[in-house]
Coordinates of C-alpha atoms and ligand atoms in Angstrom, one line a residue:
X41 CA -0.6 9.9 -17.9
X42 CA -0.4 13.7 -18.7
X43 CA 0.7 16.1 -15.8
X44 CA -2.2 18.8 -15.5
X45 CA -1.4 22.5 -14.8
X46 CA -2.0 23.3 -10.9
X47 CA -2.6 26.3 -10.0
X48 CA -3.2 27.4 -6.1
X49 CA -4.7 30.3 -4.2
X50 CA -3.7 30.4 -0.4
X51 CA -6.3 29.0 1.9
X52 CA -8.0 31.7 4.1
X53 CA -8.8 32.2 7.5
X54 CA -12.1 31.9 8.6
X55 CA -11.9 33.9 11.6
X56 CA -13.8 37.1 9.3
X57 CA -16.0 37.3 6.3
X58 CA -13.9 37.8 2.7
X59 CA -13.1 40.9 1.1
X60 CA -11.9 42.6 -2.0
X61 CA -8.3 41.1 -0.7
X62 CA -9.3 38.0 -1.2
X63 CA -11.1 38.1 -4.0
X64 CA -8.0 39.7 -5.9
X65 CA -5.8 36.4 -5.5
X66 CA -8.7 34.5 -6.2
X67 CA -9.7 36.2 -9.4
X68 CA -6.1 36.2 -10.7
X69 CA -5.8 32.5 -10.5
X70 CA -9.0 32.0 -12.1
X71 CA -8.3 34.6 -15.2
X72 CA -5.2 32.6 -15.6
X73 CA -6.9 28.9 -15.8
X74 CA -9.8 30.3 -18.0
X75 CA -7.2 31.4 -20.2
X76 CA -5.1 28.1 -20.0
X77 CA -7.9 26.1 -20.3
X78 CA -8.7 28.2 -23.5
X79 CA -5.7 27.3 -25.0
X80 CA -6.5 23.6 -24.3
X81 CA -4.0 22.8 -21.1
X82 CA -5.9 20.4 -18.8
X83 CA -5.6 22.9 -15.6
X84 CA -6.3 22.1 -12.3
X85 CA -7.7 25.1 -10.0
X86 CA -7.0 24.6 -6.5
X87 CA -8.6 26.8 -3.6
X88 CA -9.9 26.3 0.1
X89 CA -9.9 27.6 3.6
X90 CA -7.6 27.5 6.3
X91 CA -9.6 26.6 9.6
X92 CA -7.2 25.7 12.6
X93 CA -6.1 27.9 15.4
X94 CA -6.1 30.1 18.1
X95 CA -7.9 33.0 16.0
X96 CA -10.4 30.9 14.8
X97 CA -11.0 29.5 18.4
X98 CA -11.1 33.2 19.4
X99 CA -13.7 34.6 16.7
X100 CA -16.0 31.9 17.3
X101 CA -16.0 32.1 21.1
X102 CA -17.0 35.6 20.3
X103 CA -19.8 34.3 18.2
X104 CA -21.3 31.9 21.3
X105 CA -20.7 29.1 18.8
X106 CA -18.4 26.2 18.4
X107 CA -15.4 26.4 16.2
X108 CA -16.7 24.0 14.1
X109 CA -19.8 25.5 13.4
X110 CA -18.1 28.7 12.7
X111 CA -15.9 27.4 10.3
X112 CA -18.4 26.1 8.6
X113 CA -20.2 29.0 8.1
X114 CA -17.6 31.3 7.2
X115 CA -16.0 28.4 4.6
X116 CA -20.1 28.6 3.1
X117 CA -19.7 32.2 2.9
X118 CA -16.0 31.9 0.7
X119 CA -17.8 29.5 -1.7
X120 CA -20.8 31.4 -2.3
X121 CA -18.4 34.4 -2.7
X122 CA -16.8 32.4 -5.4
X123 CA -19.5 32.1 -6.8
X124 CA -21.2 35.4 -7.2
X125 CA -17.6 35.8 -8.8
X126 CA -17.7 33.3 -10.9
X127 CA -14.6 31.9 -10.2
X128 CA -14.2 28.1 -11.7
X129 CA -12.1 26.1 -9.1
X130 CA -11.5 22.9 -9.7
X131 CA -11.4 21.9 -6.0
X132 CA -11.8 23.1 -2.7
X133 CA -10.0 21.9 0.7
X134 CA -11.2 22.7 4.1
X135 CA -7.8 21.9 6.4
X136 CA -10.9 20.6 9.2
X137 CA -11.5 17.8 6.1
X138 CA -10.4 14.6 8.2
X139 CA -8.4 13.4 5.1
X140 CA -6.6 16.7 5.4
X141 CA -5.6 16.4 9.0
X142 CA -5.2 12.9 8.5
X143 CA -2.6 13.3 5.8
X144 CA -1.4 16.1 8.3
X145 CA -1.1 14.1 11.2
X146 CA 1.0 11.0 8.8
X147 CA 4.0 14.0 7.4
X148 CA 4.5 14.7 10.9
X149 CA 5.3 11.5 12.5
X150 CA 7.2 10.6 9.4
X151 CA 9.1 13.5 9.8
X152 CA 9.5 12.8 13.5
X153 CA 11.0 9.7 12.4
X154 CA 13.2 10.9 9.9
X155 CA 14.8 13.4 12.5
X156 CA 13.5 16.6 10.9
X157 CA 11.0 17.1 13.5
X158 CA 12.3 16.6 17.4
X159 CA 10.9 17.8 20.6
X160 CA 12.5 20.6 22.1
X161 CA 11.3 23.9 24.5
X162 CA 10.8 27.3 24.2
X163 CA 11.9 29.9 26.0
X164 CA 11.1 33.6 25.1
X165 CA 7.9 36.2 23.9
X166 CA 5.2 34.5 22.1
X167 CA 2.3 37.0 20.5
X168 CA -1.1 34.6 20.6
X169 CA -2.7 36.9 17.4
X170 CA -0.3 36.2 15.0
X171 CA 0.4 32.5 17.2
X172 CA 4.0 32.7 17.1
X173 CA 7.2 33.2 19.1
X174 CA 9.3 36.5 18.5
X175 CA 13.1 37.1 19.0
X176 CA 14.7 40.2 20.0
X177 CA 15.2 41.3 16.3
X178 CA 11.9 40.9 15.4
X179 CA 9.9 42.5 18.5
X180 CA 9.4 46.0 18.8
X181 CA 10.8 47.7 22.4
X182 CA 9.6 46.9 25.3
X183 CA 8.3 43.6 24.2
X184 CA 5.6 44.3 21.9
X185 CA 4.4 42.6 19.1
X186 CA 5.2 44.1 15.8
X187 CA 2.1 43.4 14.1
X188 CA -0.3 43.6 16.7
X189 CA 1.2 46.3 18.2
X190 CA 0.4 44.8 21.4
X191 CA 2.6 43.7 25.0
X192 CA 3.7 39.8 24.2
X193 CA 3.7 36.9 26.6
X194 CA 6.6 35.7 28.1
X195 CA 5.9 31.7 27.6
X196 CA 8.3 28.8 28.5
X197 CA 6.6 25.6 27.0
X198 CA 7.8 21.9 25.5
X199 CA 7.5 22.1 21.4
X200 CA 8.4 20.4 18.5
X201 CA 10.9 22.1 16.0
X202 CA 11.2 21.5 12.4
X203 CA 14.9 21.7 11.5
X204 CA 14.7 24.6 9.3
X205 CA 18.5 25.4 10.0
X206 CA 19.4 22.1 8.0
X207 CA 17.6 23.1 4.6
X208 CA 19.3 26.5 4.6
X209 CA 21.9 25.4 1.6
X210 CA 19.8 23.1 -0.1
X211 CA 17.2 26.8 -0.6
X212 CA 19.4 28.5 -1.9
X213 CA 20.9 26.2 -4.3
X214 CA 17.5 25.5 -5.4
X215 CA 16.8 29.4 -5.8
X216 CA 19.8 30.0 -7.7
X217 CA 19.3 26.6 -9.9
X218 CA 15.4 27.8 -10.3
X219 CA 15.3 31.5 -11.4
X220 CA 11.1 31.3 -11.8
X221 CA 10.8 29.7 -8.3
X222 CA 11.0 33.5 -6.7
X223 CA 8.6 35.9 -8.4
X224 CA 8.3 38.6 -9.4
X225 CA 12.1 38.6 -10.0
X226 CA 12.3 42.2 -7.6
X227 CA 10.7 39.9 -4.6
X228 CA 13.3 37.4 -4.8
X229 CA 16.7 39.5 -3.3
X230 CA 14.7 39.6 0.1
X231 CA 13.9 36.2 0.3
X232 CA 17.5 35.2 -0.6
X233 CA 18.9 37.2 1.8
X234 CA 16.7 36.2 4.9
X235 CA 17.6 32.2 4.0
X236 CA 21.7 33.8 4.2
X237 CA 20.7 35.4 7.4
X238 CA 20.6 32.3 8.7
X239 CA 17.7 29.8 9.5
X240 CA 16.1 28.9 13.2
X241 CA 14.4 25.5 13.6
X242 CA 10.6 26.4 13.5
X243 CA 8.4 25.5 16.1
X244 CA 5.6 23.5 14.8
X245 CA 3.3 22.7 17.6
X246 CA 1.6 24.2 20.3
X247 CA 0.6 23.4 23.6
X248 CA -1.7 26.3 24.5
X249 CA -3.9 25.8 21.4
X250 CA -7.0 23.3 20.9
X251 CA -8.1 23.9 18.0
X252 CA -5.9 22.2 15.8
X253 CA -4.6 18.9 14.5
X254 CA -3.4 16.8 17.5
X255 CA -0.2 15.2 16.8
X256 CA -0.6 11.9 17.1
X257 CA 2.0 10.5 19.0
X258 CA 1.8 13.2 21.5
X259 CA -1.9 14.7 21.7
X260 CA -0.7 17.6 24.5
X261 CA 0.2 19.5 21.3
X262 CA -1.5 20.3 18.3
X263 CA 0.4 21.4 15.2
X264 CA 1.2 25.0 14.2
X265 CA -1.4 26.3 11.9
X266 CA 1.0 27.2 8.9
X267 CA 2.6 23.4 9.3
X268 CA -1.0 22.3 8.9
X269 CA -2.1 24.8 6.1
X270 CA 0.6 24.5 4.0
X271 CA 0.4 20.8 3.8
X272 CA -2.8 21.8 1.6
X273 CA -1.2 21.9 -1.5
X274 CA -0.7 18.2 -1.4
X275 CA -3.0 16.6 0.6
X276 CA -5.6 18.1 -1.8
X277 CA -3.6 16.7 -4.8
X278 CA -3.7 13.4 -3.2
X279 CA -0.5 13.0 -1.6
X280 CA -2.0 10.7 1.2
X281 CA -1.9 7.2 0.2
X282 CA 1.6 6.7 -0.1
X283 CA 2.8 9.0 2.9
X284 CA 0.7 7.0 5.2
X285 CA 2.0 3.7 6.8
X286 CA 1.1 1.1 8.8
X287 CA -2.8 0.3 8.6
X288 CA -3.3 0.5 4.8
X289 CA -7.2 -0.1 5.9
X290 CA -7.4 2.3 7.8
X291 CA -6.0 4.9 5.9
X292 CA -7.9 4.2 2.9
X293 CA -11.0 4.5 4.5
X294 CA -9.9 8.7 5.5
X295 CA -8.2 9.4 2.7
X296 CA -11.1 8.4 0.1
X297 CA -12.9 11.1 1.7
X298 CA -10.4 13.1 -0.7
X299 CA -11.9 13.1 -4.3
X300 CA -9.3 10.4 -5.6
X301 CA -6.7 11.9 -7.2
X302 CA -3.9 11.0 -9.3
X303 CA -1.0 12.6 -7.5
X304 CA 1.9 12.3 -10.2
X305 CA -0.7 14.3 -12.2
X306 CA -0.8 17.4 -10.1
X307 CA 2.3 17.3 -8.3
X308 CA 4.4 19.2 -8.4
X309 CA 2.2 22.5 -8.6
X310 CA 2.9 24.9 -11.5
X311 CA 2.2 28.0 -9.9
X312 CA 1.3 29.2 -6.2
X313 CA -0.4 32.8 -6.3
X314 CA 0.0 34.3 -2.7
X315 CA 0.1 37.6 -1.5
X316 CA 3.2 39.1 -0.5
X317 CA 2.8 39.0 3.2
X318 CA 2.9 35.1 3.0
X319 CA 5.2 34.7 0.4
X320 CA 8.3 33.7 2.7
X321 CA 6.1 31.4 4.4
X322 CA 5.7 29.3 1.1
X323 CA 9.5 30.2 -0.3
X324 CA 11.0 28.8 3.0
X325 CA 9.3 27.3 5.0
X326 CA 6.8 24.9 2.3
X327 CA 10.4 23.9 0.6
X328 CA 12.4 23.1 3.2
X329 CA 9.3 20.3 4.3
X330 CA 9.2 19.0 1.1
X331 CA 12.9 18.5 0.7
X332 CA 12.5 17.0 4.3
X333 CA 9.7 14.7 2.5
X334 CA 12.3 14.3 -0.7
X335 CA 9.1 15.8 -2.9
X336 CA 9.7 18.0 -6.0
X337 CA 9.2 21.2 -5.4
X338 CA 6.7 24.2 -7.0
X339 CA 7.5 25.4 -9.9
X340 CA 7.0 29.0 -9.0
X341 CA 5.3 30.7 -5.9
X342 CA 4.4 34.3 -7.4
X343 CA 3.5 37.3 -5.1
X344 CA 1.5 40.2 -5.9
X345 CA 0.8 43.1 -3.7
X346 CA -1.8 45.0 -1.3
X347 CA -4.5 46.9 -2.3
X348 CA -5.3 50.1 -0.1
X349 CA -8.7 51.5 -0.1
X350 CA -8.9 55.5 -1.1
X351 CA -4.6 55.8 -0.2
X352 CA -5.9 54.0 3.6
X353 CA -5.6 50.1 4.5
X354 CA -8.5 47.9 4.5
X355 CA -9.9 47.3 7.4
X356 CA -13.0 47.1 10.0
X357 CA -12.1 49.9 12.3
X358 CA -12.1 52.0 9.6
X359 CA -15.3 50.7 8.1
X360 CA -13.9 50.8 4.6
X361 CA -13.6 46.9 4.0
X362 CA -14.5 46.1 0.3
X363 CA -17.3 43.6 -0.3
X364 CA -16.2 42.5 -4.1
X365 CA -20.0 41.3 -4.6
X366 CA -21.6 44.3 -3.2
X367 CA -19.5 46.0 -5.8
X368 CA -19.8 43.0 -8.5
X369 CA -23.8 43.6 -7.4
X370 CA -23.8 47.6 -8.6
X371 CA -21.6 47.5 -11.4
X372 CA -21.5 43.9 -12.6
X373 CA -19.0 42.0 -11.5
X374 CA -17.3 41.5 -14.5
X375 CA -16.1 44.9 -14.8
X376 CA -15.0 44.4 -11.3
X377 CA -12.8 41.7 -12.0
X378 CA -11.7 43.4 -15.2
X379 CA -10.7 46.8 -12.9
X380 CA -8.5 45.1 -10.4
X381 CA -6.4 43.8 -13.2
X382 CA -6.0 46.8 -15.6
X383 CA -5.5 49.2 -12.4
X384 CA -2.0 48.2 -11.1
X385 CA 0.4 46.1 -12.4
X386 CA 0.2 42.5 -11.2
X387 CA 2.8 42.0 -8.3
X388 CA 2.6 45.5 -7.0
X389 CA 0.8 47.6 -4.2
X390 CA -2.0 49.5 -5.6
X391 CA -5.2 52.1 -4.3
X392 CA -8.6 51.3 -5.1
X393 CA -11.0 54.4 -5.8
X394 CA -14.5 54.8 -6.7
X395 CA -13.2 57.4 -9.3
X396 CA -10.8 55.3 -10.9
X397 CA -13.2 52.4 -11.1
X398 CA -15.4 54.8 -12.8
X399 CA -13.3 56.3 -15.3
X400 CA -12.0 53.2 -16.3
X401 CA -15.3 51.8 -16.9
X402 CA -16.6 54.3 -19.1
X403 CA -13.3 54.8 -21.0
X404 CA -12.3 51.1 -21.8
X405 CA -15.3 49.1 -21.6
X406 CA -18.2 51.7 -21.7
X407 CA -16.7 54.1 -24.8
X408 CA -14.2 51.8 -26.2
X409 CA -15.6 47.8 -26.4
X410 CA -19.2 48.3 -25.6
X411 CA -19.9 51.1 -28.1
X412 CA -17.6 49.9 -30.8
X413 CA -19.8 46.6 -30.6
X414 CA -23.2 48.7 -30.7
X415 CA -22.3 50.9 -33.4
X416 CA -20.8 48.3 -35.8
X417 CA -24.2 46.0 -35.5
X418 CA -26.6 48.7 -36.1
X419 CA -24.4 49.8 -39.2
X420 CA -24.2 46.3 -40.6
X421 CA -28.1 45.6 -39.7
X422 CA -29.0 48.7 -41.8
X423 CA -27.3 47.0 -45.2
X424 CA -27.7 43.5 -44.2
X425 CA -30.1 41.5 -41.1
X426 CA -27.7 38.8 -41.0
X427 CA -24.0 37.7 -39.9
X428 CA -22.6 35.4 -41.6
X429 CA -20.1 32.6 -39.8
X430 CA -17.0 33.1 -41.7
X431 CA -15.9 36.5 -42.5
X432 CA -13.3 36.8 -45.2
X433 CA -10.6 39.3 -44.1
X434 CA -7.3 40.9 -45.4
X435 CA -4.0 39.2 -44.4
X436 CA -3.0 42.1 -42.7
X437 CA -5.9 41.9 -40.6
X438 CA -5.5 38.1 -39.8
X439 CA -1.1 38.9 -39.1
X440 CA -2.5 42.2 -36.4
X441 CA -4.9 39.6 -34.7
X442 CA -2.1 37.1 -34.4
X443 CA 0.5 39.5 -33.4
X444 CA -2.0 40.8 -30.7
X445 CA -2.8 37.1 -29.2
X446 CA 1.0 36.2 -29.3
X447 CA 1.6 39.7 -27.4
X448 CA -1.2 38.6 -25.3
X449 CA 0.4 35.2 -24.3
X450 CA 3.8 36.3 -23.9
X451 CA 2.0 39.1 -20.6
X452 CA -0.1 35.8 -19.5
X453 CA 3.8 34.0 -19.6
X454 CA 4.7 36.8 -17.4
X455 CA 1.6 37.1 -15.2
X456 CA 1.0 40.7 -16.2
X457 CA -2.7 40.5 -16.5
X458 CA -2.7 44.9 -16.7
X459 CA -0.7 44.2 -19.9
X460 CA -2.9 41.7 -21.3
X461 CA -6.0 44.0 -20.5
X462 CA -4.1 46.9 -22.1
X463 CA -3.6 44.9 -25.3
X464 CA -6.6 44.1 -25.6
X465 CA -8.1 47.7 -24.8
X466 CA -5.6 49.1 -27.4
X467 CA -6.2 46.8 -30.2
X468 CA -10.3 47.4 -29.7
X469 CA -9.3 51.8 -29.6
X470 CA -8.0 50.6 -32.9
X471 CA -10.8 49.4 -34.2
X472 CA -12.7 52.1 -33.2
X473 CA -10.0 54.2 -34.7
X474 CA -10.8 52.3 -38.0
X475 CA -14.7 53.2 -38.2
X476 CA -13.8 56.9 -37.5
X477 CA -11.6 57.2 -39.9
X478 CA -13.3 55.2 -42.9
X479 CA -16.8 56.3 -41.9
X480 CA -19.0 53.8 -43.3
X481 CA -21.9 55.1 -42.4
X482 CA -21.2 58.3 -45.3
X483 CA -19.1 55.4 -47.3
X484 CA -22.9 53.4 -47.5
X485 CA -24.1 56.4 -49.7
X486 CA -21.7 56.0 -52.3
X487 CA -20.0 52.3 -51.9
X488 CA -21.9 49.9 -50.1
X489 CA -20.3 47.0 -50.9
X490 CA -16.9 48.9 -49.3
X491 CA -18.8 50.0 -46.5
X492 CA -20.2 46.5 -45.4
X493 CA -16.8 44.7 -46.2
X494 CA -15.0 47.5 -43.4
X495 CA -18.0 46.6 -41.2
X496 CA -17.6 42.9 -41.7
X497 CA -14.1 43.1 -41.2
X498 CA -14.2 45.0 -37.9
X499 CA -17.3 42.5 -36.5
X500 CA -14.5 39.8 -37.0
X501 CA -12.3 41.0 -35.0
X502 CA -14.5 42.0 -32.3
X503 CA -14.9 38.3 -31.9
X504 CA -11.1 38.0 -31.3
X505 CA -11.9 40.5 -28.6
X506 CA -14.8 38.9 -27.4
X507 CA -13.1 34.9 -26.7
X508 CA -9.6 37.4 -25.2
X509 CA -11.6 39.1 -22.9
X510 CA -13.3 36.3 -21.5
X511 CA -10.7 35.3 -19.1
X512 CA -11.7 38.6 -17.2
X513 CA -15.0 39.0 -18.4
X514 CA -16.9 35.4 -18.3
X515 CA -20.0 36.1 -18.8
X516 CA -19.5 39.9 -20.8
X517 CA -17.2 37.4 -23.5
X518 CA -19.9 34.7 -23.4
X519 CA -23.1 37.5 -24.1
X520 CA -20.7 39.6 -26.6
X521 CA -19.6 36.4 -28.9
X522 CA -23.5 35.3 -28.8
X523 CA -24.3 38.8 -30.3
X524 CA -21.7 38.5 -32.8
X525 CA -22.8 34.8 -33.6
X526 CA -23.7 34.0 -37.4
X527 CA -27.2 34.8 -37.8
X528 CA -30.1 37.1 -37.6
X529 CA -28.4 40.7 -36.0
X530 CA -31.3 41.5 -33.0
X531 CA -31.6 44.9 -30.5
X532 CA -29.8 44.6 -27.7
X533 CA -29.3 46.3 -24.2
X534 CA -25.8 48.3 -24.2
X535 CA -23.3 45.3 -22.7
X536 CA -21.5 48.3 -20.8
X537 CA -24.3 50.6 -19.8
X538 CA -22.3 54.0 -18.7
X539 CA -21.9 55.0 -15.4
X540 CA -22.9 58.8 -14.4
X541 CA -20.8 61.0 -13.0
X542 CA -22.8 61.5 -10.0
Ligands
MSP688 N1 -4.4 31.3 5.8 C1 -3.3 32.0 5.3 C2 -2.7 31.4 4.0 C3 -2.3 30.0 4.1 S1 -1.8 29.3 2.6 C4 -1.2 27.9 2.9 C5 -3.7 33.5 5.0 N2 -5.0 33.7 4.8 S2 -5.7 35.1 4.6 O1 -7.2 34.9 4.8 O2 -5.1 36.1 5.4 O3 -5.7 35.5 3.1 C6 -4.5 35.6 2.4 C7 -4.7 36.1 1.0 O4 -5.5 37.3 0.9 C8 -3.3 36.5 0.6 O5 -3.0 36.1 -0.7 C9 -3.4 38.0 0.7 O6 -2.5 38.7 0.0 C10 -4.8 38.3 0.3 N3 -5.2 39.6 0.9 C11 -5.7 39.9 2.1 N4 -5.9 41.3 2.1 C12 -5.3 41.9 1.0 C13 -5.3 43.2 0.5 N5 -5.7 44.2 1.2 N6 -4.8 43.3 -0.8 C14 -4.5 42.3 -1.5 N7 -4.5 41.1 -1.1 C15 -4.7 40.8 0.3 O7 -2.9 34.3 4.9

């Protein structure tokens, strides 16, 4: 059996409604499996939401509602999202999916028996936002929490610890072994150096919290929410059946709630795309319990970066949250997805402005892709009504389209979906470069033939443009390659209408 690619978003909280943030790790994964699947790979698109904890407990108490009911509205809400997006996962988990905390609840007593989980206490300051325990190092004076910002609580409570400490060489041999595991490449001295730092056991259960997965040998605790989300990645991919002992019955009846799935297939994952906030979360922590579990580890866990809104952070208080489909709603959303790509450079921090999004659109999809494709079928309509399927070209045409696409693969290789964007933008400023310079519409008046060959020639390779831009642009590829079809040349609406400056 073939291995498919799989390729992961995080999970997300449901404790609020998505945004722009999101979206952006969303999008990038699904640009990258278009493209994949494009080339013919057999990809496998993983995404879902994280539902356990005391935040989620918290927002829905807020809401007069149950957590249950809130999670299920807020997980509603991230699929339709997706799908005003058009983003093409394969599969989505829900870590309240009884498989899922079933599959959960099996690692944990195995691991219990293994030794790699034991039961211990905690002394020390504990912040209940971010659920977890804070050492001197980490707190800010006086006690307070370094992300909240807020006073923490002193707590002294029974809790299991994962022995983290005891995976600290194994990480780093496996870091230095597997170069691609940390990227981008300048993300991977801080992790290396944290693991050197030494490693703490991790609690991984809590007694305060209800909302969570009980363990089952001990239902006073539930387990830690990152424990139980991370455990995603496999459950998902069908790890179950053979982590689970004891009452094969039993477990199959749970576990064929999860689509059945060919674990050797998926497993191990090609690519995790997290944020950069939660990147040591799946570069330590996620290893260290699959070495505990003696499973192969991801190939790569890649990290891009934050986007601020107008130079300020996103967020409620300030009112300037994003909604990607309010945006997607105004301005199409393919030319949203297209922006966050081209903007910054994938892996790094980057501002989102109205201005930018603006001049953007109008400069590379507006002035350059949509009017080059305009202007070249009302030229050829004038000498002929028709496009024909194959279009005889010039060998240096067909070597510039294939040093473009192999250019374009090598950024995809790389993740660098602004460089891939910016490829494609440059070879279609080329094109439009070619029709200023040979004028055909003058050329017409004294060699036709010439004239409609140059046309020909350029409507060819717009359809090169049209199948590499469809990663970003599904539905802007899908309506540009019908117009450039074989076959009667009809009038059609600008694809890229421009937007005014006021
Ligand atoms: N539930 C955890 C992940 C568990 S994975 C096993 C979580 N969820 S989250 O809802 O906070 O969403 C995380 C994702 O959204 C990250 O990839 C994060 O980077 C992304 N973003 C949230 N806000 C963002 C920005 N302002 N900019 C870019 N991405 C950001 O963490």
């Amino acid at each position: 059996m073939t291995k498919k690619t799989y390729i992961t978003t995080p999970i997300y909280y449901v404790n609020s409604v998505p945004h722009l943030g999101h979206a952006y790790t969303t999008i990038a994964c699904d640009i990258l499996s278009r493209h994949l699947r494009q080339k013919g790979v057999d990809v496998r698109f993983l995404t879902g939401t994280d539902e356990h904890g005391a935040n989620i407990e918290k927002s829905a108490a807020a809401k007069g509602v149950s957590p249950k009911e809130w999670t299920d509205e807020v997980s509603a809400k991230y699929k339709a999202l997706w799908k005003t997006l058009n983003i093409s996962y394969d599969a989505f988990i829900r870590t309240t999916d009884p498989a899922h905390e079933h599959v959960v609840q099996a690692i944990f007593e195995k691991l219990l028996k293994s030794g790699d989980i034991y039961l211990g206490s905690y002394s020390g300051k504990y912040c209940v936002s971010c659920e977890q325990y804070y050492d001197e190092s980490e707190m800010l004076e006086g006690g307070i929490c370094p992300v909240h910002k807020k006073p923490l609580t002193e707590v002294h409570e029974e809790t299991y610890f994962f022995k983290l400490s005891r995976y600290e060489k194994p990480l780093l041999t496996y870091y230095q072994e597997h170069p691609d595991f940390l990227s981008p490449k300048y993300r991977a001295n801080e992790i290396i150096n944290f693991v050197k730092g030494g490693l703490r056991d991790l609690s991984v259960t809590r007694t305060k919290v209800k909302w969570g997965v009980p363990v089952k040998s001990n239902p006073a605790h539930t387990i830690y929410v990152w424990f139980d989300a991370l455990i995603n990645y496999i459950s998902a991919a069908g790890a179950g059946m053979f982590l689970c002992e004891g009452d094969k019955a039993e477990h199959e009846e749970k576990l064929a709630l999860i689509k059945a799935e060919n674990f050797d297939q998926l497993w191990p994952a090609d690519l995790h795309m997290v944020g950069k906030e939660i990147f040591r979360f799946h570069t330590v922590i996620w290893p260290a319990v699959l070495m505990a579990l003696g499973m192969p580890l991801p190939k790569k866990v890649f990290a891009h970066g934050w986007w601020t809104v107008e130079g300020e952070k996103m967020s409620k208080t300030l009112g300037n949250v994003i909604d990607p489909a309010e945006l997607g709603a105004k301005y199409g959303v393919d030319p949203v997805r297209a922006f966050l790509f081209r903007e910054v450079p994938f892996g790094q921090d980057g501002d989102f402005s109205m201005t930018s999004f603006k001049n953007r659109y109008n400069a590379d999809l507006a002035n350059n892709i949509g009017n080059l494709l305009s202007r070249t079928l009302n030229m050829v309509s004038k000498q002929q009504p028709q496009l024909p399927q194959v279009i005889d070209v010039d060998v240096e045409v067909v070597e510039k389209i294939a040093a473009t696409e192999a250019a374009i693969d090598r950024a995809y290789e790389e993740l660098a979906f602004d460089k891939v964007l910016e490829h494609i933008y440059a070879y279609s400023a080329d094109l439009n470069k070619k029709i200023a310079d040979t004028k055909p519409w003058e050329l017409a008046k004294t060699d036709p033939e010439g004239a409609l060959k140059i046309l020909l020639e350029v409507i060819a390779c717009q359809r090169k443009t049209a199948e590499w831009i469809t990663p970003f642009m599904p539905t802007i590829g899908a309506e540009m390659s019908k117009r450039l079809a074989a076959g009667p040349i009809e009038k059609y609406a600008p694809l890229f209408p421009r937007i005014a400056d006021k």
